[in-house]
Coordinates of C-alpha atoms and ligand atoms in Angstrom, one line a residue:
M29 CA 86.9 80.3 128.5
N30 CA 84.5 81.3 131.4
H31 CA 80.9 82.0 130.3
P32 CA 80.0 85.6 131.4
L33 CA 76.9 84.5 133.4
E34 CA 76.3 87.8 135.3
L35 CA 76.3 89.6 132.0
E36 CA 73.9 87.1 130.5
Q37 CA 71.5 87.5 133.5
S38 CA 71.7 91.3 133.1
L39 CA 70.8 90.9 129.4
R40 CA 67.8 88.8 130.3
R41 CA 66.3 91.8 132.1
T42 CA 65.3 93.0 128.6
L43 CA 65.6 89.9 126.4
M44 CA 64.2 87.2 128.6
S45 CA 65.3 84.1 126.6
A46 CA 68.5 85.5 125.3
R47 CA 71.9 83.6 125.7
L48 CA 75.5 84.8 125.2
E49 CA 77.5 82.4 122.9
A50 CA 81.2 82.8 122.0
L51 CA 80.7 83.3 118.2
D52 CA 83.1 83.2 115.3
L53 CA 82.9 86.2 113.1
P54 CA 82.6 86.2 109.3
G55 CA 85.9 87.5 107.6
L56 CA 87.4 87.9 111.0
P57 CA 88.8 84.5 112.2
E58 CA 91.3 86.0 114.6
I59 CA 88.6 87.2 117.0
R60 CA 85.7 85.4 118.8
L61 CA 83.1 87.3 120.8
W62 CA 80.4 86.8 123.4
L63 CA 77.2 87.8 121.4
L64 CA 73.6 87.1 121.2
N65 CA 72.7 83.5 120.3
P66 CA 72.0 83.5 116.6
D67 CA 68.9 81.3 116.9
Y68 CA 67.3 84.0 119.1
P69 CA 63.6 83.9 118.1
R70 CA 62.6 86.6 115.6
T71 CA 59.0 86.6 116.5
P72 CA 57.3 89.9 117.2
M73 CA 57.9 91.2 120.7
S74 CA 55.5 92.2 123.4
P75 CA 55.0 96.0 123.9
E76 CA 56.7 95.6 127.4
E77 CA 59.7 93.8 125.8
M78 CA 60.0 96.5 123.1
Q79 CA 59.8 99.4 125.7
A80 CA 62.5 97.7 127.9
I81 CA 64.8 97.3 124.8
W82 CA 64.3 101.0 123.8
Q83 CA 65.1 102.1 127.4
E84 CA 68.2 99.9 127.7
P85 CA 69.5 99.0 124.2
A86 CA 72.1 96.3 124.4
Y87 CA 74.2 97.3 121.4
W88 CA 77.0 95.1 122.8
I89 CA 75.3 91.8 121.9
F90 CA 76.0 92.5 118.2
C91 CA 79.3 93.0 116.4
W92 CA 78.2 95.8 114.1
A93 CA 79.2 95.8 110.5
S94 CA 81.4 98.9 111.1
G95 CA 83.1 97.4 114.1
L96 CA 83.8 94.2 112.2
A97 CA 85.2 96.1 109.2
M98 CA 87.3 98.3 111.4
A99 CA 88.7 95.3 113.3
R100 CA 89.6 93.7 109.9
W101 CA 91.3 96.9 108.9
I102 CA 93.4 97.2 112.0
L103 CA 94.6 93.6 111.8
D104 CA 95.5 94.2 108.2
H105 CA 97.2 97.5 109.1
P106 CA 98.9 96.8 112.5
E107 CA 101.2 99.8 112.0
T108 CA 98.2 102.1 112.6
V109 CA 98.2 101.2 116.3
R110 CA 101.4 99.3 117.1
G111 CA 103.1 100.7 120.3
K112 CA 100.4 103.4 120.5
R113 CA 97.9 104.5 123.1
V114 CA 94.5 103.7 121.5
L115 CA 90.9 104.6 122.4
D116 CA 87.9 102.6 121.1
F117 CA 85.0 105.1 121.4
G118 CA 81.5 103.5 121.6
A119 CA 83.3 100.2 122.1
G120 CA 80.1 98.0 122.4
S121 CA 81.4 94.4 122.5
G122 CA 85.0 95.8 122.2
V123 CA 85.7 94.2 118.9
V124 CA 87.8 97.2 117.6
G125 CA 89.7 97.3 120.9
V126 CA 90.4 93.6 120.7
A127 CA 91.9 94.0 117.1
A128 CA 94.0 97.0 118.4
A129 CA 95.5 95.0 121.3
M130 CA 96.1 92.0 119.0
A131 CA 97.8 94.4 116.5
G132 CA 100.3 95.5 119.3
A133 CA 98.8 98.7 120.8
A134 CA 100.6 99.7 124.0
E135 CA 97.4 100.4 125.7
V136 CA 93.7 100.1 124.6
I137 CA 91.0 102.2 126.4
A138 CA 87.5 100.8 125.8
C139 CA 85.1 103.8 126.2
D140 CA 81.3 103.3 126.4
I141 CA 78.5 105.0 128.3
D142 CA 76.8 101.6 128.8
P143 CA 78.1 99.9 131.9
L144 CA 77.0 96.5 130.5
A145 CA 79.0 97.2 127.3
L146 CA 82.1 97.8 129.5
S147 CA 81.5 94.4 131.2
A148 CA 81.1 92.9 127.7
C149 CA 84.4 94.5 126.6
Q150 CA 86.1 92.9 129.6
A151 CA 84.6 89.5 128.9
N152 CA 85.6 89.8 125.2
A153 CA 89.1 90.9 126.1
A154 CA 89.5 87.8 128.3
L155 CA 88.1 85.5 125.6
N156 CA 90.8 86.8 123.2
G157 CA 93.6 86.9 125.7
V158 CA 94.0 90.8 125.6
S159 CA 93.3 93.5 128.2
F160 CA 91.6 96.9 128.3
T161 CA 91.6 100.0 130.4
L162 CA 87.8 100.8 130.8
L163 CA 86.4 104.3 130.6
D164 CA 82.7 105.2 131.0
D165 CA 83.0 109.0 130.3
F166 CA 84.9 110.1 127.3
F167 CA 85.2 113.7 128.9
A168 CA 87.1 112.1 131.8
L169 CA 90.0 111.0 129.6
A170 CA 93.0 112.5 131.4
E171 CA 95.4 112.8 128.5
P172 CA 95.0 112.8 124.7
V173 CA 95.5 109.4 123.0
D174 CA 97.6 108.6 120.0
V175 CA 94.8 107.0 118.0
L176 CA 91.0 107.2 118.4
L177 CA 88.9 104.6 116.6
A178 CA 85.1 105.0 116.4
A179 CA 82.9 102.4 114.7
D180 CA 79.2 102.7 114.2
V181 CA 78.7 105.6 116.7
L182 CA 77.1 108.3 114.3
Y183 CA 73.8 106.5 114.0
D184 CA 72.5 109.1 116.5
L185 CA 72.5 112.6 115.1
S186 CA 73.1 113.9 118.6
N187 CA 76.6 112.1 118.5
R188 CA 77.8 114.2 115.5
F189 CA 79.5 116.8 117.7
F190 CA 81.9 114.1 118.8
L191 CA 83.7 114.4 115.5
D192 CA 85.2 117.6 116.8
E193 CA 85.8 116.3 120.4
F194 CA 87.8 113.4 118.9
L195 CA 90.1 115.8 117.2
A196 CA 90.7 117.7 120.4
R197 CA 91.8 114.4 122.3
A198 CA 93.6 112.3 119.7
R199 CA 96.5 112.8 117.3
Q200 CA 94.8 110.5 114.7
V201 CA 91.2 109.6 114.3
L202 CA 89.6 106.8 112.2
V203 CA 85.8 106.6 111.9
A204 CA 83.9 103.7 110.4
D205 CA 80.3 104.2 109.4
S206 CA 77.6 102.4 107.3
R207 CA 74.7 104.6 108.2
V208 CA 75.5 108.3 107.4
K209 CA 74.8 109.1 103.7
N210 CA 76.5 112.4 103.4
F211 CA 79.5 112.4 105.7
D212 CA 80.9 115.8 105.3
H213 CA 83.4 117.4 107.7
P214 CA 86.3 119.5 106.6
A215 CA 88.7 117.8 109.0
Y216 CA 88.2 114.3 107.9
E217 CA 88.9 112.6 104.5
P218 CA 87.5 109.4 103.0
R219 CA 89.8 106.3 103.3
G220 CA 88.0 103.6 101.4
E221 CA 85.3 101.1 102.2
I222 CA 84.8 97.4 103.1
S223 CA 81.7 95.2 102.9
A224 CA 80.7 93.7 106.2
T225 CA 77.7 92.2 108.0
T226 CA 76.5 92.9 111.5
W227 CA 76.8 89.6 113.5
P228 CA 74.6 87.8 114.4
D229 CA 73.1 88.7 111.2
L230 CA 70.2 91.2 111.5
D231 CA 69.4 90.8 107.9
E232 CA 70.0 94.6 107.5
F233 CA 69.5 96.2 104.1
D234 CA 72.3 96.0 101.6
E235 CA 73.0 99.7 102.1
F236 CA 74.1 99.1 105.7
R237 CA 76.6 96.5 104.6
T238 CA 79.0 98.9 103.0
V239 CA 81.3 100.4 105.7
R240 CA 83.1 103.7 104.9
F241 CA 86.2 104.9 106.5
Y242 CA 87.1 108.5 107.4
A243 CA 90.4 109.5 108.7
S244 CA 91.5 112.9 110.3
R245 CA 93.6 114.9 107.9
Ligands
SAM3 C1 76.1 100.6 117.5 S1 77.1 100.3 118.9 C2 78.8 100.1 118.1 C3 79.6 99.2 118.9 C4 81.0 98.8 118.4 N1 81.8 99.9 118.1 C5 80.8 97.9 117.1 O1 81.0 98.6 115.9 O2 80.4 96.7 117.1 C6 77.4 102.1 119.5 C7 78.0 102.1 120.8 O3 78.3 103.5 121.2 C8 78.1 103.6 122.6 N2 77.8 105.1 122.8 C9 76.9 105.9 122.4 N3 77.0 107.2 122.8 C10 78.2 107.1 123.5 C11 78.9 108.1 124.2 N4 78.6 109.4 124.3 N5 80.2 107.8 124.8 C12 80.5 106.5 124.7 N6 79.9 105.6 124.1 C13 78.7 105.8 123.5 C14 76.7 102.8 122.8 O4 76.5 102.6 124.2 C15 77.0 101.6 122.0 O5 77.6 100.6 122.8

């Protein structure tokens, strides 16, 4: 288990005293991830630090509740991805992709616009003994995939149009989300919900701990 030192150094450009630790995940004992040290101080940040974080948000240092719930769902329903070409859109730490690879996907493409997230995906794939193809531009995908998985990517309103783009590039789409209150798209239907907590724990409101699933019809 090689510590991803370069990745940690890049993270320290924005969070100066942050460390990456290989953490166990609640309710997901099969997977470990390089994430922010849970004892990272929660004191108020300086304006400079806040600005740096807004400019370069390191989503990949958390395993978001939706990613955790979706990884759990994939490991409990391996037939969803077994033998298939799978894309993890907005992969972040790569937790969903790791679960898909463990569940027997033929290929897992980890897609994220953040180059550091793609490095984190690589480190987390290695930590869990799986491998990914990395993709930094969703629109550069050469061929449609069998299954597209997207966890916690609708937090930004400007990302909503992707729901249609997913359908054009995947035979089957599964979305997990804990933030959108009125998910309403005619081509997607609800597929249940799971309780999960973003890790390390951000002490989010209870409303963000219920992850809802939506599948393409
Ligand atoms: C909140 S994180 C979720 C990460 C992971 N899926 C999880 O649940 O832990 C959202 C991720 O989506 C990525 N993202 C945002 N817009 C994107 C886009 N247009 N293409 C690919 N990734 C994108 C961000 O860089 C970030 O890593």
